[in-house]
PDB file of C-alpha atoms in Angstrom:
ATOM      1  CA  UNK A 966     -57.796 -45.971  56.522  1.00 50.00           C
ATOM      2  CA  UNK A 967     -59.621 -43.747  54.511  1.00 57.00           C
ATOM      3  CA  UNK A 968     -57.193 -42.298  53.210  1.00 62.00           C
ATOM      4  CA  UNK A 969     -55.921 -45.102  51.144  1.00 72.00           C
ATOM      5  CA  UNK A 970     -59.076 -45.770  48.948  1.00 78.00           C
ATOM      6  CA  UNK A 971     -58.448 -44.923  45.804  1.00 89.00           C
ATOM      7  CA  UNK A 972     -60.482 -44.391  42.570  1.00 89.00           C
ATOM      8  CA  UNK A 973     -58.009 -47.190  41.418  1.00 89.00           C
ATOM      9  CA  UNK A 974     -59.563 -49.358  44.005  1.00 91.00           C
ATOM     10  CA  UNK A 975     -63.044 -48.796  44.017  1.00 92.00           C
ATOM     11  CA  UNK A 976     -63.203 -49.155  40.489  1.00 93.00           C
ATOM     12  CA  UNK A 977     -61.443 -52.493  40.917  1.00 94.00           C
ATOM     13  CA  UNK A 978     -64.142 -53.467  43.378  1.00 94.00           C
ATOM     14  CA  UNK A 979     -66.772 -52.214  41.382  1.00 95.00           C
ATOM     15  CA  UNK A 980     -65.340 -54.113  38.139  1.00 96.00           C
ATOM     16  CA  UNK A 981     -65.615 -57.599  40.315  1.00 96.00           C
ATOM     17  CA  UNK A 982     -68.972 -56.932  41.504  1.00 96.00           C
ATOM     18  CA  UNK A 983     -69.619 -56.756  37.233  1.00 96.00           C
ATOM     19  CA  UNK A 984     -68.533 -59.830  36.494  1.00 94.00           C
ATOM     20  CA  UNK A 985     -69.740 -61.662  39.380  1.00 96.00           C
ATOM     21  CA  UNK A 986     -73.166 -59.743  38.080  1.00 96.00           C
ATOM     22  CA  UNK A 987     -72.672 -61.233  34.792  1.00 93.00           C
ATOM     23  CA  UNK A 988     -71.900 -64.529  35.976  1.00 94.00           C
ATOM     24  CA  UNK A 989     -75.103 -65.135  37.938  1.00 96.00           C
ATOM     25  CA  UNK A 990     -77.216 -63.230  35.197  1.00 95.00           C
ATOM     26  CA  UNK A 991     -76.119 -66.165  32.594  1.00 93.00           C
ATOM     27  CA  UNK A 992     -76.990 -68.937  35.834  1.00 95.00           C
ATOM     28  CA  UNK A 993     -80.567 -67.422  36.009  1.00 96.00           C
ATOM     29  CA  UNK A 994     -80.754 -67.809  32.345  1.00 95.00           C
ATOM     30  CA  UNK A 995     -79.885 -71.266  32.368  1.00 95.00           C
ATOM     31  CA  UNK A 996     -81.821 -71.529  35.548  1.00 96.00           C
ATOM     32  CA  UNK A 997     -85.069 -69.954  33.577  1.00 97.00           C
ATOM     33  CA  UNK A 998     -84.065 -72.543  30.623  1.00 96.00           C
ATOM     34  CA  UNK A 999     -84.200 -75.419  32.410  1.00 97.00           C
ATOM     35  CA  UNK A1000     -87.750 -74.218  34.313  1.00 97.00           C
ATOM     36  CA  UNK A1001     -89.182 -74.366  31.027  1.00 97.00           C
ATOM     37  CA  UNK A1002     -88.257 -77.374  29.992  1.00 97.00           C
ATOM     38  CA  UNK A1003     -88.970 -79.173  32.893  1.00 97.00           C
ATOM     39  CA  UNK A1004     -92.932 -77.242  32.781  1.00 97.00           C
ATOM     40  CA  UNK A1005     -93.154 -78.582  28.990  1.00 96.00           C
ATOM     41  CA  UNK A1006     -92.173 -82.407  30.190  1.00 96.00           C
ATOM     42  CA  UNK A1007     -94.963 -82.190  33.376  1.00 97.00           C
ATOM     43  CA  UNK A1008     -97.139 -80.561  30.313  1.00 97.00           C
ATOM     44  CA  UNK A1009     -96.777 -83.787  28.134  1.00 95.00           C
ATOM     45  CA  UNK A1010     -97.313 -86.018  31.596  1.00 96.00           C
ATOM     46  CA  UNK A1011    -100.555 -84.620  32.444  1.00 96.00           C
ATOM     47  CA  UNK A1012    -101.705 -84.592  28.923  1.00 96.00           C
ATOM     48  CA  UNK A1013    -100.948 -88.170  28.801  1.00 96.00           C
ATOM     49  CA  UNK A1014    -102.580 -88.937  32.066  1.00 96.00           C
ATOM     50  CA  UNK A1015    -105.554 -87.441  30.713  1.00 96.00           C
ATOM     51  CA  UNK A1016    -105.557 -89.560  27.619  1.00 96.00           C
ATOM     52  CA  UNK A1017    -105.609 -92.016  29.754  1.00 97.00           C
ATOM     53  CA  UNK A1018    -108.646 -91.092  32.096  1.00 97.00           C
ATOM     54  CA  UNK A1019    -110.594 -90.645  29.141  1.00 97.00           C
ATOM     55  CA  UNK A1020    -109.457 -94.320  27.701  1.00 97.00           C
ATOM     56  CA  UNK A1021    -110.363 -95.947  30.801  1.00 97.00           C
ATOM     57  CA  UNK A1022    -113.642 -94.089  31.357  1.00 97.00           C
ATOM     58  CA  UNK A1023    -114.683 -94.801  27.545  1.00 97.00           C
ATOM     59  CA  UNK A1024    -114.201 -98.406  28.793  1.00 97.00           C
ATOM     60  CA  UNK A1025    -115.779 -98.085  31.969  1.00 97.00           C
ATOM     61  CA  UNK A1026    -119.412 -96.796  29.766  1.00 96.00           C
ATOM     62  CA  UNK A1027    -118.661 -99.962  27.324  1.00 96.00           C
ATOM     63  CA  UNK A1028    -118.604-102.198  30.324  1.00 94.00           C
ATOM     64  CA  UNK A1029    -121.543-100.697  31.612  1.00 92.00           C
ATOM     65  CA  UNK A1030    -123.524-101.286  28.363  1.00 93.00           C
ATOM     66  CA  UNK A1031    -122.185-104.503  27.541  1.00 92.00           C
ATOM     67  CA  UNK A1032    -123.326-105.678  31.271  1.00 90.00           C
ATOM     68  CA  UNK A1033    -126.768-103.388  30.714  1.00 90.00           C
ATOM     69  CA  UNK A1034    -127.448-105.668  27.343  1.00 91.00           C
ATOM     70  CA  UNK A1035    -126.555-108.981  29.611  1.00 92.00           C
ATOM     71  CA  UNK A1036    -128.636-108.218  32.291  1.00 86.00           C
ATOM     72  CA  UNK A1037    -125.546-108.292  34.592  1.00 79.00           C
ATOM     73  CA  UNK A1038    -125.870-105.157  36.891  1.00 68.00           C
ATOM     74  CA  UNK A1039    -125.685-105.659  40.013  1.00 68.00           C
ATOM     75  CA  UNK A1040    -128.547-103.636  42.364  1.00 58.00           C
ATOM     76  CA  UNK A1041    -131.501-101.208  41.001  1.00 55.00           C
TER      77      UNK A1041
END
């Protein structure tokens, strides 16, 4: 069985294994591509959701000095 590899063959073989190479190194670039993108949207989330926080604790401190003025606190 040995006997019948050839250089004709292996390079065959090893000309596949290439372009199968190739085909998955331009998947893990798209691959990579899409990870970014995907890390930039969450990005734009949490900055939003901290936006947020801050809104609603900027109204939380307004509350608590509109109820300070009012006399409307409840315990010491």
């Amino acid at each position: 069985m040995v006997d019948n590899v050839t250089n004709a063959l292996i390079l065959e073989h090893l000309t596949a294994i290439q372009s199968r190479i190739g085909a998955m190194s331009s998947d893990l670039s798209d691959v990579k591509t899409d990870v970014r993108s995907m890390k930039s949207h969450m990005a734009g989330f949490l900055q939003a959701e901290v936006a947020q926080d801050n809104a609603i604790a900027s109204m939380q401190a307004r509350l608590d000095r509109i109820e300070q003025r009012l006399n409307l606190q409840d315990g010491p």
